[in-house]
mmCIF file of C-alpha atoms in Angstrom:
data_model
loop_
_atom_site.group_PDB
_atom_site.id
_atom_site.type_symbol
_atom_site.label_atom_id
_atom_site.label_comp_id
_atom_site.label_asym_id
_atom_site.label_seq_id
_atom_site.Cartn_x
_atom_site.Cartn_y
_atom_site.Cartn_z
ATOM 1 C CA MET A 1 -23.180 46.847 25.192
ATOM 2 C CA MET A 2 -25.158 46.306 22.009
ATOM 3 C CA ALA A 3 -23.539 48.150 19.118
ATOM 4 C CA MET A 4 -26.367 47.189 16.796
ATOM 5 C CA HIS A 5 -30.120 47.239 17.184
ATOM 6 C CA LEU A 6 -31.631 43.779 17.559
ATOM 7 C CA ASP A 7 -33.763 44.304 14.450
ATOM 8 C CA GLU A 8 -30.670 45.000 12.351
ATOM 9 C CA LEU A 9 -28.952 41.931 13.732
ATOM 10 C CA LEU A 10 -31.955 39.727 12.992
ATOM 11 C CA GLU A 11 -32.198 41.151 9.500
ATOM 12 C CA GLN A 12 -28.549 40.345 8.813
ATOM 13 C CA VAL A 13 -28.987 36.812 10.140
ATOM 14 C CA ALA A 14 -32.129 36.296 8.061
ATOM 15 C CA ARG A 15 -30.382 37.587 4.947
ATOM 16 C CA HIS A 16 -27.401 35.315 5.611
ATOM 17 C CA PHE A 17 -29.595 32.223 5.965
ATOM 18 C CA LYS A 18 -31.622 33.152 2.882
ATOM 19 C CA VAL A 19 -28.438 33.405 0.806
ATOM 20 C CA ASP A 20 -27.210 30.080 2.211
ATOM 21 C CA ALA A 21 -30.534 28.463 1.369
ATOM 22 C CA GLN A 22 -30.398 29.754 -2.210
ATOM 23 C CA ALA A 23 -26.818 28.541 -2.637
ATOM 24 C CA LEU A 24 -27.723 25.124 -1.228
ATOM 25 C CA THR A 25 -30.747 24.852 -3.516
ATOM 26 C CA LEU A 26 -28.693 25.819 -6.562
ATOM 27 C CA THR A 27 -26.025 23.293 -5.610
ATOM 28 C CA LEU A 28 -28.573 20.496 -5.242
ATOM 29 C CA LEU A 29 -30.252 21.427 -8.516
ATOM 30 C CA ALA A 30 -26.896 21.478 -10.283
ATOM 31 C CA LYS A 31 -26.032 18.031 -8.912
ATOM 32 C CA LYS A 32 -29.421 16.652 -9.937
ATOM 33 C CA PHE A 33 -29.129 18.173 -13.414
ATOM 34 C CA ARG A 34 -25.625 16.792 -13.898
ATOM 35 C CA HIS A 35 -26.712 13.369 -12.627
ATOM 36 C CA ASP A 36 -29.736 13.276 -14.939
ATOM 37 C CA HIS A 37 -27.734 14.278 -18.006
ATOM 38 C CA VAL A 38 -24.652 12.090 -17.703
#
């Protein structure tokens, strides 16, 4: 029994991965910035 439509599920998954990607990018940029300016 699917409580959600597949499109909604895919949208949530896509949003989740997009947020993770942004967080990962920001983390890497922060590390690079800190490394360059020590």
